[in-house]
Amino acid sequence: MTNIQRLLDIMARLRHPETGCPWDLRQDFASLVPYTLEEAYEVADAAERGDAADLREELGDLLLQVVFHARIAEERGLFTFEDVAGAIADKLIRRHPHVFGDTVFETDTERHAYWESSKAAERREKGKTEQEESTLSGIAPNLPALVAAQKLQKRAARFGFDWPEIGPVFDKVREELDELEAARATSDQSRIQEEIGDLLFVVVNLARHLEVDAESALRNGNRKFVTRFRYIEKQLAAQGKTLDESTLAELDALWDEAKRSLSNGCQS
């Protein structure tokens, strides 16, 4: 028995209506969504940290989510895990005619254009009406906002809706920041929120023009903040103090110390 079949059998037993696990039996497609998203992010974190052992474990957790969804679908007569594997195998072959066929792409641009046209054809085959079909179709609405913004901008840029150079993008960031300051002066919270959204969207555009993945950049920024903040906590603990007992000036001084110390590779 392969490990894949073993996993499928375990999931079938967990979902057995009489002898299965009550928690597993309560789950459906919608209830599993938060777990599926969480596992995908944990895979990303392990991959970015280069932790092979952790990555193997997290990939297993993500695979469990695929098996779980497929089992529920099989119980409802919709599809099986085998159908899922077969569909993605067919898609990979269809989208790589230069590997599995005789097609030759002279440039990455040609290859990418074929990839996008293939995806558009697949959307049409799914029964999208002319009204539903759009240049922006196929971008999942529940993606993380930074990821979605980047995908929307890339899709529009392929059809010429983009700044030809980076200078105007910097100008747009400054313009949106000015509009946010003007909104703040009105104390209109809905307008402030709207302007924050516009500013974040154009910052993602700036990242795209700089060939930086905005989501990865922010995750790295988050990790940097956590590392530096924990340094502050450690230094305060060594002094017998807590965050609550420290002034902002003291915390700022330790933050600057953390920046210097950690950038020099010193973790003490």
mmCIF file of C-alpha atoms in Angstrom, residues 176-265:
data_model
loop_
_atom_site.group_PDB
_atom_site.id
_atom_site.type_symbol
_atom_site.label_atom_id
_atom_site.label_comp_id
_atom_site.label_asym_id
_atom_site.label_seq_id
_atom_site.Cartn_x
_atom_site.Cartn_y
_atom_site.Cartn_z
ATOM 1 C CA GLU A 176 -2.198 59.194 -2.375
ATOM 2 C CA LEU A 177 -0.379 60.064 0.859
ATOM 3 C CA ASP A 178 -1.422 63.711 0.435
ATOM 4 C CA GLU A 179 -5.029 62.616 -0.130
ATOM 5 C CA LEU A 180 -4.886 60.491 3.021
ATOM 6 C CA GLU A 181 -3.661 63.473 5.048
ATOM 7 C CA ALA A 182 -6.505 65.571 3.619
ATOM 8 C CA ALA A 183 -9.012 62.844 4.526
ATOM 9 C CA ARG A 184 -7.644 62.664 8.070
ATOM 10 C CA ALA A 185 -8.308 66.380 8.467
ATOM 11 C CA THR A 186 -12.013 65.751 7.788
ATOM 12 C CA SER A 187 -12.303 63.057 10.489
ATOM 13 C CA ASP A 188 -14.449 61.103 7.989
ATOM 14 C CA GLN A 189 -13.517 57.524 8.887
ATOM 15 C CA SER A 190 -15.011 55.990 5.742
ATOM 16 C CA ARG A 191 -13.015 58.384 3.561
ATOM 17 C CA ILE A 192 -9.870 57.706 5.576
ATOM 18 C CA GLN A 193 -10.334 53.976 5.060
ATOM 19 C CA GLU A 194 -10.838 54.489 1.333
ATOM 20 C CA GLU A 195 -7.664 56.543 1.036
ATOM 21 C CA ILE A 196 -5.701 53.977 3.050
ATOM 22 C CA GLY A 197 -6.860 51.369 0.526
ATOM 23 C CA ASP A 198 -5.768 53.555 -2.400
ATOM 24 C CA LEU A 199 -2.364 54.125 -0.791
ATOM 25 C CA LEU A 200 -1.806 50.418 -0.156
ATOM 26 C CA PHE A 201 -2.861 49.593 -3.713
ATOM 27 C CA VAL A 202 -0.369 51.999 -5.261
ATOM 28 C CA VAL A 203 2.395 50.819 -2.892
ATOM 29 C CA VAL A 204 1.797 47.310 -4.248
ATOM 30 C CA ASN A 205 2.120 48.801 -7.726
ATOM 31 C CA LEU A 206 5.434 50.360 -6.706
ATOM 32 C CA ALA A 207 6.636 46.987 -5.430
ATOM 33 C CA ARG A 208 5.627 45.379 -8.738
ATOM 34 C CA HIS A 209 7.603 47.940 -10.742
ATOM 35 C CA LEU A 210 10.591 47.258 -8.495
ATOM 36 C CA GLU A 211 10.119 43.513 -9.150
ATOM 37 C CA VAL A 212 9.380 42.861 -5.474
ATOM 38 C CA ASP A 213 6.626 40.503 -4.315
ATOM 39 C CA ALA A 214 4.577 42.702 -1.972
ATOM 40 C CA GLU A 215 3.206 39.817 0.106
ATOM 41 C CA SER A 216 6.669 38.327 0.696
ATOM 42 C CA ALA A 217 8.099 41.755 1.462
ATOM 43 C CA LEU A 218 5.465 42.407 4.115
ATOM 44 C CA ARG A 219 5.919 38.944 5.635
ATOM 45 C CA ASN A 220 9.649 39.648 5.872
ATOM 46 C CA GLY A 221 8.847 43.005 7.467
ATOM 47 C CA ASN A 222 6.601 41.273 9.992
ATOM 48 C CA ARG A 223 9.317 38.778 10.862
ATOM 49 C CA LYS A 224 11.859 41.576 11.270
ATOM 50 C CA PHE A 225 9.500 43.420 13.614
ATOM 51 C CA VAL A 226 8.953 40.286 15.729
ATOM 52 C CA THR A 227 12.692 39.625 15.970
ATOM 53 C CA ARG A 228 13.464 43.183 17.054
ATOM 54 C CA PHE A 229 10.551 43.356 19.481
ATOM 55 C CA ARG A 230 11.631 40.108 21.128
ATOM 56 C CA TYR A 231 15.110 41.590 21.466
ATOM 57 C CA ILE A 232 13.567 44.506 23.374
ATOM 58 C CA GLU A 233 11.675 42.115 25.664
ATOM 59 C CA LYS A 234 14.836 40.103 26.295
ATOM 60 C CA GLN A 235 16.874 43.175 27.179
ATOM 61 C CA LEU A 236 14.175 44.471 29.507
ATOM 62 C CA ALA A 237 13.925 41.079 31.216
ATOM 63 C CA ALA A 238 17.678 41.166 31.819
ATOM 64 C CA GLN A 239 17.132 44.516 33.553
ATOM 65 C CA GLY A 240 14.287 43.102 35.647
ATOM 66 C CA LYS A 241 11.737 45.304 33.846
ATOM 67 C CA THR A 242 8.624 44.756 31.770
ATOM 68 C CA LEU A 243 7.214 46.631 28.796
ATOM 69 C CA ASP A 244 4.624 48.302 31.031
ATOM 70 C CA GLU A 245 7.355 49.637 33.312
ATOM 71 C CA SER A 246 9.341 51.213 30.455
ATOM 72 C CA THR A 247 8.984 54.619 28.871
ATOM 73 C CA LEU A 248 8.582 55.157 25.156
ATOM 74 C CA ALA A 249 12.039 56.752 25.067
ATOM 75 C CA GLU A 250 13.540 53.594 26.617
ATOM 76 C CA LEU A 251 11.718 51.365 24.147
ATOM 77 C CA ASP A 252 12.848 53.509 21.215
ATOM 78 C CA ALA A 253 16.453 53.327 22.423
ATOM 79 C CA LEU A 254 16.250 49.537 22.658
ATOM 80 C CA TRP A 255 14.644 49.389 19.221
ATOM 81 C CA ASP A 256 17.596 51.297 17.750
ATOM 82 C CA GLU A 257 19.933 48.979 19.642
ATOM 83 C CA ALA A 258 18.109 45.972 18.212
ATOM 84 C CA LYS A 259 18.494 47.327 14.678
ATOM 85 C CA ARG A 260 22.232 47.773 15.158
ATOM 86 C CA SER A 261 22.814 44.534 17.010
ATOM 87 C CA LEU A 262 20.723 42.232 14.815
ATOM 88 C CA SER A 263 21.972 43.746 11.570
ATOM 89 C CA ASN A 264 25.499 42.870 12.703
ATOM 90 C CA GLY A 265 24.464 39.262 13.224
#
